[in-house]
Coordinates of C-alpha atoms and ligand atoms in Angstrom, one line a residue:
X1342 CA -4.2 45.0 15.7
X1343 CA -3.8 42.4 18.5
X1344 CA -1.7 43.7 21.4
X1345 CA -1.7 40.6 23.6
X1346 CA 1.5 38.7 22.7
X1347 CA 0.8 35.5 20.8
X1348 CA 3.1 32.6 21.5
X1349 CA 4.2 30.7 18.4
X1350 CA 6.4 27.7 17.9
X1351 CA 9.7 28.1 16.0
X1352 CA 12.3 25.6 14.7
X1353 CA 15.6 26.7 13.3
X1354 CA 16.0 23.5 11.1
X1355 CA 19.2 22.6 9.3
X1356 CA 21.7 24.1 6.8
X1357 CA 20.9 27.8 6.4
X1358 CA 17.9 27.5 8.7
X1359 CA 19.7 28.9 11.7
X1360 CA 20.9 32.0 9.8
X1361 CA 17.6 32.9 8.1
X1362 CA 15.6 32.2 11.3
X1363 CA 17.9 34.6 13.3
X1364 CA 17.4 37.2 10.6
X1365 CA 13.6 36.8 10.5
X1366 CA 13.3 36.9 14.3
X1367 CA 15.4 40.1 14.5
X1368 CA 13.1 41.8 11.9
X1369 CA 10.0 40.6 13.6
X1370 CA 11.3 42.0 16.9
X1371 CA 12.2 45.3 15.3
X1372 CA 8.7 45.6 13.7
X1373 CA 7.1 45.4 17.2
X1374 CA 5.0 42.4 16.4
X1375 CA 3.6 41.1 19.7
X1376 CA 5.0 37.6 19.6
X1377 CA 6.6 35.2 22.1
X1378 CA 8.4 32.0 21.0
X1379 CA 8.7 28.4 22.0
X1380 CA 11.5 26.7 20.2
X1381 CA 11.5 23.0 19.2
X1382 CA 14.2 20.8 17.6
X1383 CA 13.4 19.1 14.3
X1384 CA 15.3 17.7 11.4
X1385 CA 18.7 16.2 10.9
X1386 CA 19.8 15.9 14.6
X1387 CA 16.5 14.4 15.6
X1388 CA 16.6 12.0 12.6
X1389 CA 20.1 11.0 13.5
X1390 CA 19.1 10.3 17.1
X1391 CA 17.0 7.5 15.7
X1392 CA 13.6 9.2 15.5
X1393 CA 12.6 8.4 11.9
X1394 CA 9.8 11.0 11.8
X1395 CA 12.4 13.8 12.6
X1396 CA 10.2 15.2 15.4
X1397 CA 10.0 14.1 19.1
X1398 CA 6.7 13.5 21.0
X1399 CA 7.4 16.6 23.2
X1400 CA 7.6 18.8 20.2
X1401 CA 4.2 17.7 19.1
X1402 CA 2.8 18.9 22.4
X1403 CA 4.4 22.3 21.9
X1404 CA 3.0 22.5 18.3
X1405 CA -0.5 21.5 19.5
X1406 CA -0.4 24.1 22.3
X1407 CA 0.7 27.1 20.2
X1408 CA -1.1 26.1 17.0
X1409 CA 1.0 28.4 14.8
X1410 CA 4.5 27.3 13.6
X1411 CA 7.2 29.2 11.9
X1412 CA 9.6 26.6 10.5
X1413 CA 13.0 27.0 8.9
X1414 CA 14.0 24.4 6.2
X1415 CA 15.3 21.0 7.3
X1416 CA 17.5 18.4 5.6
X1417 CA 15.8 15.1 5.0
X1418 CA 18.4 12.4 5.2
X1419 CA 18.5 10.2 2.0
X1420 CA 17.4 6.5 2.4
X1421 CA 17.2 4.8 5.8
X1422 CA 13.4 4.9 5.9
X1423 CA 13.3 8.5 7.1
X1424 CA 9.9 10.1 6.6
X1425 CA 9.5 13.6 5.1
X1426 CA 8.7 15.8 8.2
X1427 CA 6.9 18.3 6.0
X1428 CA 4.4 15.7 4.8
X1429 CA 4.0 14.3 8.4
X1430 CA 3.3 17.7 9.9
X1431 CA 0.9 18.7 7.1
X1432 CA -1.1 15.5 7.4
X1433 CA -1.0 15.1 11.2
X1434 CA -2.2 18.7 11.8
X1435 CA -4.7 18.7 9.0
X1436 CA -3.0 21.5 7.1
X1437 CA -5.2 21.2 4.0
X1438 CA -4.2 24.4 2.1
X1439 CA -0.8 25.2 0.8
X1440 CA -0.7 28.9 -0.1
X1441 CA 2.1 30.3 -2.2
X1442 CA 2.0 33.9 -3.4
X1443 CA 4.5 34.9 -6.0
X1444 CA 5.1 38.3 -7.5
X1445 CA 7.8 39.5 -9.9
X1446 CA 10.1 42.2 -8.6
X1447 CA 11.2 43.5 -12.0
X1448 CA 13.5 45.2 -12.7
X1449 CA 15.3 44.8 -9.4
X1450 CA 15.1 41.0 -9.6
X1451 CA 15.3 39.6 -13.1
X1452 CA 12.2 37.9 -14.5
X1453 CA 10.7 37.8 -18.0
X1454 CA 7.3 38.6 -16.5
X1455 CA 7.0 42.2 -15.3
X1456 CA 3.5 42.2 -13.9
X1457 CA 3.2 38.7 -12.5
X1458 CA 1.4 38.6 -9.2
X1459 CA -0.5 35.4 -8.3
X1460 CA -1.2 33.0 -5.6
X1461 CA -1.3 29.2 -5.9
X1462 CA -3.7 27.5 -3.5
X1463 CA -2.8 23.8 -3.5
X1464 CA -4.8 21.0 -1.9
X1465 CA -2.3 19.6 0.6
X1466 CA -3.6 16.3 2.0
X1467 CA -5.2 14.1 -0.7
X1468 CA -4.7 13.1 -4.3
X1469 CA -1.7 10.8 -5.1
X1470 CA 0.0 12.2 -1.9
X1471 CA -2.0 9.8 0.2
X1472 CA 1.0 7.7 -0.4
X1473 CA -0.9 4.4 -0.9
X1474 CA 1.1 2.3 -3.3
X1475 CA 1.2 -1.4 -4.0
X1476 CA 3.0 -3.6 -6.4
X1477 CA 0.4 -6.1 -7.8
X1478 CA 2.2 -8.1 -10.4
X1479 CA 5.9 -8.4 -11.4
X1480 CA 5.2 -5.7 -14.0
X1481 CA 2.7 -3.3 -12.5
X1482 CA 2.7 -1.0 -9.5
X1483 CA -0.4 1.1 -8.4
X1484 CA -0.6 4.4 -6.6
X1485 CA -4.1 5.4 -5.4
X1486 CA -5.5 8.8 -6.2
X1487 CA -7.9 9.7 -3.4
X1488 CA -10.1 12.8 -3.8
X1489 CA -12.9 13.5 -1.3
X1490 CA -15.9 15.9 -1.5
X1491 CA -15.1 17.5 1.9
X1492 CA -11.4 17.9 0.8
X1493 CA -12.5 19.6 -2.5
X1494 CA -15.0 21.8 -0.7
X1495 CA -12.6 23.0 1.9
X1496 CA -9.7 23.9 -0.5
X1497 CA -12.0 25.6 -3.1
X1498 CA -13.9 27.6 -0.5
X1499 CA -10.6 28.6 1.0
X1500 CA -9.4 29.9 -2.4
X1501 CA -12.5 32.0 -2.8
X1502 CA -12.4 33.3 0.8
X1503 CA -8.7 34.1 0.3
X1504 CA -9.5 36.0 -2.9
X1505 CA -12.2 37.9 -0.9
X1506 CA -9.9 38.7 2.1
X1507 CA -7.0 39.8 -0.1
X1508 CA -8.9 41.8 -2.6
X1509 CA -8.1 39.4 -5.5
X1510 CA -10.5 39.4 -8.5
X1511 CA -10.3 36.0 -10.1
X1512 CA -10.0 32.3 -9.1
X1513 CA -8.9 29.8 -11.7
X1514 CA -9.4 26.1 -11.1
X1515 CA -7.1 23.6 -12.8
X1516 CA -7.9 19.9 -13.2
X1517 CA -7.4 17.0 -15.7
X1518 CA -11.1 16.1 -15.7
X1519 CA -11.1 15.3 -19.4
X1520 CA -9.2 12.2 -18.4
X1521 CA -9.9 11.6 -14.7
X1522 CA -13.7 12.3 -15.0
X1523 CA -14.5 11.0 -11.5
X1524 CA -11.6 12.3 -9.2
X1525 CA -10.7 15.5 -11.0
X1526 CA -14.3 15.7 -12.2
X1527 CA -15.4 16.0 -8.5
X1528 CA -12.9 18.8 -7.9
X1529 CA -14.3 20.7 -11.0
X1530 CA -17.9 20.0 -10.0
X1531 CA -17.4 21.3 -6.5
X1532 CA -15.7 24.4 -8.0
X1533 CA -18.7 25.0 -10.2
X1534 CA -21.0 24.7 -7.2
X1535 CA -19.0 26.9 -4.9
X1536 CA -18.2 29.7 -7.4
X1537 CA -22.0 30.6 -7.5
X1538 CA -21.6 31.7 -3.8
X1539 CA -19.0 34.3 -4.9
X1540 CA -20.6 36.2 -7.8
X1541 CA -18.2 39.2 -7.2
X1542 CA -15.2 37.0 -8.0
X1543 CA -14.5 35.9 -11.6
X1544 CA -14.2 32.1 -11.9
X1545 CA -12.7 30.0 -14.7
X1546 CA -11.4 26.5 -15.3
X1547 CA -8.4 25.3 -17.3
X1548 CA -7.3 21.7 -18.1
X1549 CA -4.0 21.5 -16.1
X1550 CA -1.8 21.0 -19.1
X1551 CA -2.8 24.1 -21.0
X1552 CA -3.2 25.9 -17.7
X1553 CA 0.4 25.1 -16.7
X1554 CA 1.6 26.2 -20.1
X1555 CA -0.3 29.5 -19.8
X1556 CA 1.2 30.0 -16.3
X1557 CA 4.7 29.6 -17.7
X1558 CA 3.9 31.9 -20.7
X1559 CA 1.5 34.5 -19.5
X1560 CA 1.4 34.4 -15.7
X1561 CA -0.1 37.9 -15.4
X1562 CA -3.4 36.4 -16.7
X1563 CA -3.8 34.6 -13.3
X1564 CA -4.7 35.9 -9.9
X1565 CA -5.6 33.0 -7.5
X1566 CA -5.1 29.4 -8.9
X1567 CA -6.7 26.5 -7.0
X1568 CA -5.8 22.9 -7.9
X1569 CA -5.2 19.4 -6.6
X1570 CA -2.1 18.3 -4.7
X1571 CA 0.2 17.0 -7.4
X1572 CA -0.6 19.7 -10.0
X1573 CA -0.3 22.4 -7.3
X1574 CA 3.1 21.0 -6.2
X1575 CA 4.4 21.4 -9.8
X1576 CA 2.9 24.7 -10.8
X1577 CA 3.8 26.4 -7.5
X1578 CA 7.5 25.6 -8.3
X1579 CA 7.1 26.8 -11.9
X1580 CA 5.6 30.1 -10.8
X1581 CA 8.2 30.7 -8.0
X1582 CA 11.0 30.0 -10.5
X1583 CA 9.7 32.3 -13.3
X1584 CA 9.1 35.1 -10.8
X1585 CA 12.8 35.5 -10.5
X1586 CA 14.1 33.5 -7.5
X1587 CA 13.0 30.5 -5.5
X1588 CA 14.9 32.1 -2.6
X1589 CA 12.3 34.8 -2.3
X1590 CA 9.1 32.8 -1.9
X1591 CA 7.2 32.2 1.4
X1592 CA 4.6 29.5 1.9
X1593 CA 1.7 29.0 4.3
X1594 CA 0.2 25.6 5.2
X1595 CA -3.3 26.3 6.7
X1596 CA -5.6 23.9 8.6
X1597 CA -8.7 24.4 10.6
X1598 CA -6.9 24.7 13.9
X1599 CA -3.2 24.8 13.0
X1600 CA -1.0 26.7 10.6
X1601 CA 2.7 26.4 9.5
X1602 CA 4.7 29.0 7.7
X1603 CA 8.0 28.6 5.9
X1604 CA 10.2 29.4 3.0
X1605 CA 9.6 27.4 -0.2
X1606 CA 13.3 26.6 -0.6
X1607 CA 15.2 23.9 1.2
X1608 CA 18.1 24.0 3.7
X1609 CA 20.8 24.9 1.1
X1610 CA 23.6 23.0 2.8
X1611 CA 26.0 24.1 0.0
X1612 CA 25.9 27.7 1.4
X1613 CA 25.2 27.1 5.1
X1614 CA 27.3 29.0 7.7
X1615 CA 28.7 31.5 5.1
X1616 CA 26.5 34.5 5.8
X1617 CA 25.3 34.6 2.2
X1618 CA 21.8 33.0 2.4
X1619 CA 18.8 35.2 1.4
X1620 CA 16.4 35.3 4.3
X1621 CA 13.5 36.7 2.2
X1622 CA 11.7 33.4 1.7
X1623 CA 11.3 32.7 5.5
X1624 CA 10.6 36.4 6.1
X1625 CA 7.8 36.3 3.5
X1626 CA 6.5 33.2 5.2
X1627 CA 6.6 35.1 8.5
X1628 CA 4.7 38.0 7.0
X1629 CA 1.9 35.6 5.9
X1630 CA 1.9 34.3 9.5
X1631 CA 1.4 37.8 10.8
X1632 CA -1.6 38.3 8.5
X1633 CA -2.9 35.0 9.7
X1634 CA -2.6 36.2 13.3
X1635 CA -4.6 39.4 12.4
X1636 CA -1.4 41.5 12.3
X1637 CA -1.6 42.5 8.7
X1638 CA -0.2 46.0 9.6
X1639 CA 3.0 44.3 10.8
X1640 CA 3.0 42.0 7.7
X1641 CA 2.8 45.1 5.5
X1642 CA 5.4 47.0 7.5
X1643 CA 8.0 44.2 7.1
X1644 CA 7.2 43.4 3.5
X1645 CA 7.4 47.0 2.4
X1646 CA 10.8 47.3 4.2
X1647 CA 12.0 44.2 2.3
X1648 CA 10.8 45.6 -1.0
X1649 CA 12.4 48.9 -0.4
X1650 CA 15.7 47.2 0.5
X1651 CA 15.6 45.3 -2.8
X1652 CA 14.6 48.5 -4.7
X1653 CA 17.5 50.3 -3.1
X1654 CA 19.8 47.8 -4.8
X1655 CA 20.9 46.1 -1.6
X1656 CA 20.9 42.5 -2.6
X1657 CA 22.1 39.1 -1.4
X1658 CA 24.2 37.1 -3.9
X1659 CA 21.4 35.0 -5.3
X1660 CA 19.5 38.0 -6.6
X1661 CA 22.4 40.3 -7.6
X1662 CA 22.5 41.8 -11.1
X1663 CA 24.9 44.1 -13.0
X1664 CA 22.4 46.8 -13.5
X1665 CA 20.4 46.9 -10.3
X1666 CA 22.7 45.8 -7.5
X1667 CA 24.4 48.7 -5.7
X1668 CA 25.6 46.7 -2.8
X1669 CA 26.0 42.9 -2.6
X1670 CA 25.6 42.0 1.1
X1671 CA 25.5 39.0 3.4
X1672 CA 22.6 37.7 5.4
X1673 CA 23.3 39.9 8.4
X1674 CA 23.8 43.2 6.5
X1675 CA 20.7 42.5 4.5
X1676 CA 18.8 42.0 7.7
X1677 CA 20.1 45.3 9.1
X1678 CA 19.2 47.1 5.8
X1679 CA 15.6 45.8 6.2
X1680 CA 15.3 46.9 9.8
X1681 CA 16.6 50.4 8.9
X1682 CA 13.8 50.6 6.3
X1683 CA 10.9 49.6 8.5
X1684 CA 8.3 52.3 8.0
X1685 CA 9.4 53.0 4.4
X1686 CA 7.4 52.1 1.3
X1687 CA 8.7 51.0 -2.1
X1688 CA 8.5 53.7 -4.8
X1689 CA 8.6 51.5 -7.9
X1690 CA 7.5 48.1 -6.7
X1691 CA 3.9 47.5 -5.8
X1692 CA 3.3 48.1 -2.1
X1693 CA 2.5 45.1 0.1
X1694 CA -1.1 44.5 0.8
X1695 CA -2.3 41.8 3.2
X1696 CA -6.0 42.6 2.8
X1697 CA -8.7 42.9 5.3
X1698 CA -7.2 42.0 8.7
X1699 CA -10.6 41.5 10.2
X1700 CA -11.5 38.8 7.6
X1701 CA -10.4 35.6 9.4
X1702 CA -10.6 32.7 6.9
X1703 CA -12.4 29.8 8.6
X1704 CA -13.8 27.1 6.5
X1705 CA -16.6 25.0 7.8
X1706 CA -17.3 21.8 5.8
X1707 CA -20.6 20.0 6.2
X1708 CA -20.8 16.3 6.2
X1709 CA -21.8 15.0 2.8
X1710 CA -25.4 13.5 2.9
X1711 CA -25.4 9.8 2.3
X1712 CA -26.6 8.9 -1.2
X1713 CA -28.3 5.7 -2.3
X1714 CA -25.6 3.2 -3.2
X1715 CA -26.3 0.1 -5.3
X1716 CA -23.8 -2.7 -6.1
X1717 CA -24.0 -3.5 -9.8
X1718 CA -20.8 -5.4 -10.5
X1719 CA -17.2 -5.9 -9.7
X1720 CA -13.8 -5.4 -11.3
X1721 CA -11.5 -8.2 -10.5
X1722 CA -7.8 -7.5 -11.2
X1723 CA -5.8 -10.6 -12.1
X1724 CA -2.1 -11.3 -12.4
X1725 CA -2.0 -13.5 -15.5
X1726 CA 1.0 -14.4 -17.6
X1727 CA 1.3 -16.7 -20.6
X1728 CA 3.6 -16.9 -23.5
X1729 CA 1.5 -15.0 -25.9
X1730 CA -0.7 -13.1 -23.3
X1731 CA -3.7 -13.6 -25.6
X1732 CA -6.7 -11.9 -23.9
X1733 CA -9.1 -14.4 -25.6
X1734 CA -7.5 -17.3 -23.7
X1735 CA -8.0 -15.4 -20.4
X1736 CA -11.6 -14.3 -21.4
X1737 CA -12.6 -17.9 -22.2
X1738 CA -11.2 -19.2 -18.9
X1739 CA -13.1 -16.4 -16.9
X1740 CA -16.3 -17.2 -18.8
X1741 CA -16.1 -20.8 -18.0
X1742 CA -15.6 -20.1 -14.3
X1743 CA -18.0 -17.1 -13.8
X1744 CA -20.8 -19.1 -12.2
X1745 CA -24.6 -18.5 -12.5
X1746 CA -25.0 -15.0 -11.1
X1747 CA -22.4 -12.9 -12.8
X1748 CA -21.0 -12.6 -16.4
X1749 CA -17.8 -11.3 -17.8
X1750 CA -18.4 -7.9 -19.5
X1751 CA -14.9 -7.0 -20.6
X1752 CA -11.2 -7.2 -19.9
X1753 CA -9.0 -4.2 -20.1
X1754 CA -5.2 -4.0 -19.9
X1755 CA -3.9 -0.7 -18.5
X1756 CA -7.4 0.7 -19.1
X1757 CA -7.8 -0.4 -22.8
X1758 CA -10.4 -2.9 -23.7
X1759 CA -8.8 -6.1 -25.0
X1760 CA -11.7 -8.5 -24.7
X1761 CA -14.1 -9.1 -26.3
X1762 CA -13.0 -7.7 -29.7
X1763 CA -9.7 -6.2 -28.7
X1764 CA -7.1 -5.2 -31.3
X1765 CA -4.0 -7.5 -31.7
X1766 CA -1.8 -4.4 -31.7
X1767 CA -2.6 -3.4 -28.1
X1768 CA 0.4 -4.1 -25.8
X1769 CA -0.5 -6.1 -22.8
X1770 CA 1.2 -6.4 -19.4
X1771 CA 0.5 -9.1 -16.8
X1772 CA -2.2 -7.0 -15.1
X1773 CA -5.8 -7.6 -16.2
X1774 CA -8.9 -5.8 -15.1
X1775 CA -11.9 -8.1 -15.6
X1776 CA -15.3 -6.6 -15.3
X1777 CA -18.2 -8.7 -14.1
X1778 CA -21.9 -7.6 -14.0
X1779 CA -25.2 -9.3 -13.3
X1780 CA -26.0 -12.0 -15.8
X1781 CA -29.1 -10.2 -17.0
X1782 CA -27.4 -6.8 -17.4
X1783 CA -27.8 -4.9 -20.6
X1784 CA -26.3 -1.7 -22.0
X1785 CA -29.1 0.3 -20.6
X1786 CA -29.9 -1.6 -17.4
X1787 CA -27.5 -2.4 -14.5
X1788 CA -29.3 -4.8 -12.2
X1789 CA -28.3 -4.9 -8.5
X1790 CA -25.9 -7.6 -7.5
X1791 CA -25.8 -9.3 -4.1
X1792 CA -22.5 -8.9 -2.3
X1793 CA -22.1 -12.7 -1.8
X1794 CA -21.8 -13.1 -5.5
X1795 CA -18.3 -11.5 -5.3
X1796 CA -16.6 -13.9 -2.8
X1797 CA -18.3 -16.8 -4.7
X1798 CA -16.7 -15.6 -7.9
X1799 CA -13.3 -15.0 -6.3
X1800 CA -13.4 -18.6 -4.9
X1801 CA -14.3 -20.0 -8.2
X1802 CA -11.6 -18.1 -10.1
X1803 CA -9.1 -19.1 -7.4
X1804 CA -10.0 -22.7 -7.7
X1805 CA -9.5 -22.4 -11.5
X1806 CA -5.9 -21.3 -10.7
X1807 CA -6.3 -17.6 -11.4
X1808 CA -4.4 -15.1 -9.2
X1809 CA -6.9 -12.4 -8.1
X1810 CA -4.9 -9.5 -6.8
X1811 CA -7.6 -7.0 -6.0
X1812 CA -11.3 -6.1 -6.4
X1813 CA -13.1 -2.8 -6.9
X1814 CA -16.9 -2.9 -6.5
X1815 CA -19.0 -1.1 -9.1
X1816 CA -21.6 1.1 -7.7
X1817 CA -24.4 3.4 -8.8
X1818 CA -24.8 6.4 -6.5
X1819 CA -28.3 7.8 -6.6
X1820 CA -28.8 5.8 -9.8
X1821 CA -25.7 7.3 -11.5
X1822 CA -22.8 5.2 -12.7
X1823 CA -19.9 5.9 -10.4
X1824 CA -17.0 4.1 -12.1
X1825 CA -15.1 4.8 -15.3
X1826 CA -15.7 2.9 -18.5
X1827 CA -12.8 1.1 -20.1
X1828 CA -11.3 2.8 -23.2
X1829 CA -13.3 1.2 -26.0
X1830 CA -16.0 -0.2 -23.7
Ligands
NAD3162 P1 17.5 24.0 -1.8 O1 16.3 24.8 -2.0 O2 18.0 23.8 -0.4 O3 18.7 24.6 -2.7 C1 18.6 24.7 -4.1 C2 19.6 25.8 -4.5 O4 19.1 27.1 -4.2 C3 21.0 25.7 -3.9 O5 22.0 26.0 -4.8 C4 20.9 26.7 -2.7 O6 22.2 27.2 -2.4 C5 20.0 27.7 -3.3 N1 19.2 28.4 -2.3 C6 18.2 27.9 -1.6 N2 17.7 28.7 -0.7 C7 18.5 29.8 -0.8 C8 18.5 31.1 -0.1 N3 17.6 31.4 0.9 N4 19.5 32.0 -0.4 C9 20.4 31.7 -1.4 N5 20.4 30.6 -2.1 C10 19.5 29.6 -1.8 O7 17.2 22.6 -2.4 P2 18.0 21.2 -2.3 O8 19.5 21.5 -2.5 O9 17.4 20.3 -3.3 O10 17.7 20.6 -0.9 C11 18.5 20.7 0.2 C12 17.9 20.0 1.4 O11 16.7 20.7 1.8 C13 17.4 18.6 1.1 O12 17.7 17.8 2.3 C14 15.9 18.7 1.0 O13 15.3 17.5 1.4 C15 15.6 19.8 1.9 N6 14.4 20.6 1.6 C16 13.6 21.0 2.7 C17 12.5 21.7 2.5 C18 11.7 22.2 3.7 O14 12.2 22.0 4.8 N7 10.6 22.8 3.5 C19 12.1 22.0 1.2 C20 12.8 21.6 0.1 C21 14.0 20.9 0.3

C-alpha cells in the first residue's frame, strides 16, 4: 500500500456531478485512501464562457501535473460547434484503453443474468472515431476508419495484462474481419500474435455480430472482451444495461502516462439537485482509480462496503425493487450507509477483487519495422453523374484518356464491380471508384508503377472534364497485396 498521499485532479462536472462527487470524496476520505485533490472546472459553465472545448488551458496544466483524473459527468451543449470534452481528453492525453467492468448484482439489483461478470476493454483512440469525414459528391459522404498496428498491439496487450493482473481466465477478441479484411484483419492478426505470449490465458475470437448477440444472450460465457472503438462503444453499453443498471457502472480511460476515471452514465439533468442520484457509478470509477494507484486494498474496502449496502436492501430509487429494497434512500443517506459498512464484506454477492496490486500494467509498444513498399496502381474516385449513370459510358471515357502507362482495371460503385461486365440491376450513385494498374499488369503479376504516372493520369482525366475527388495508391507491402478487391473483381 502506498502511504505517501497522491494528488489527483477532480472535476465536479454538471447535473448530478456535484452530488455524486461529494458522495465519492466522503467515502474515499472515510476509507483512509491517501489522496489529495486539485479541483478544475470543466463542462457547461466553461462551454458557456465561450471555450468550445469545455476546458481551459490552466486546467490542462493541472491534468498534466497530476496525471490521474477523477471526473464527474458533464453536460455537452447541443449544437454551437461545442466539442465533446470526453473525446478531447481521451485523444489529447493518449488514453488508449477504455475499461468497463460489469457484474450482475442479482437478486438485489434485477438482471436476467445471474452470474455475469465481465470486462470490456475498448480501443479508445482509433477506428471511425478519428472523426475524419468528407462529403465527396452530392450523394456520398465518407468516414475514414483508421487502424494502426501500434494501436492494436497496445490495446490487445493491455487486455491480456489486465486479465493477468486481475486473475481473469479468458480474453475474447471481437472484429468484423470477414468484411473488413485489412483494418479489422490487422486487429485479429495482432490478437493471434500476442495471445501466444499468454499461454495461461484462454484466447478466442468472435465476429462482432454473433459476439454481440452472445453477449446479450449468454454474458456469463465471457470474461475479458477486447475490441475496436465503435464495437466497444456499443457492446459496453449493452453489457452495462443488461447487468441491471447503467447507474452502477464505472469506467477507466488508461494511457501510458495519464488515466481518467468516471461513471459510465451522463449528468442526468432530470434528477439534478434532488438528492436521489445513485453515486455508485462514480464510486466504482474511483475504486478502479485506487487499484490503478496501487491501492487495491482501499478499492476492495470501498467496493465491499458498497456491495454490502446493496445486499442489505439500502437502495437509491433507480435500483429499488419490491422484493429486495428494505429502505429507499437518497444520495446522502446511501453515502452514509456505505461509510458505516467500510470493513464489512458481502455475504451473498461476490466479494470485490482488484487483483495483484503489485502488477502495474505498463504497455511498451515497439516501432513497427518498415516493410518493402511498392506502388502498383491507383484508385481514382470520380464524381460523375449522367441521366442513366451507365458505367460503360464512364468506362469508355476513362479508357480513352488513360494514357500510355496505366490501364483501367475496373470501376466499382459503393464497392461493387460495375465495369467491365457489371450487372444492370446494380444501383449506382454518383461516386465511382476507378482502379488503374500498369499497362502490362496481369492477374498474377502487378508491375511497379512510377508515381509520376498518377498526376499525369489525373491531369488527363481533368482535361477530359472528369471530376477526380480523391485518390488512393495501391501498394504491395513485402510483396503482399495491401488493398481490398472490389466485390466481383
Ligand atoms: P444520462 O446517463 O445522464 O441519463 C439517462 C437516464 O439515466 C436519466 O433518466 C437519468 O436520470 C438516469 N441516470 C443517470 N445516471 C443516474 C444515476 N447516477 N442515478 C440515477 N439515475 C441516473 O444520459 P443523457 O440524459 O442522455 O445525458 C445527459 C447529459 O449527459 C448530456 O448532456 C450528455 O451529453 C451527457 N453525458 C455525459 C457523459 C460524461 O460526461 N461521461 C456521458 C454520457 C452523457
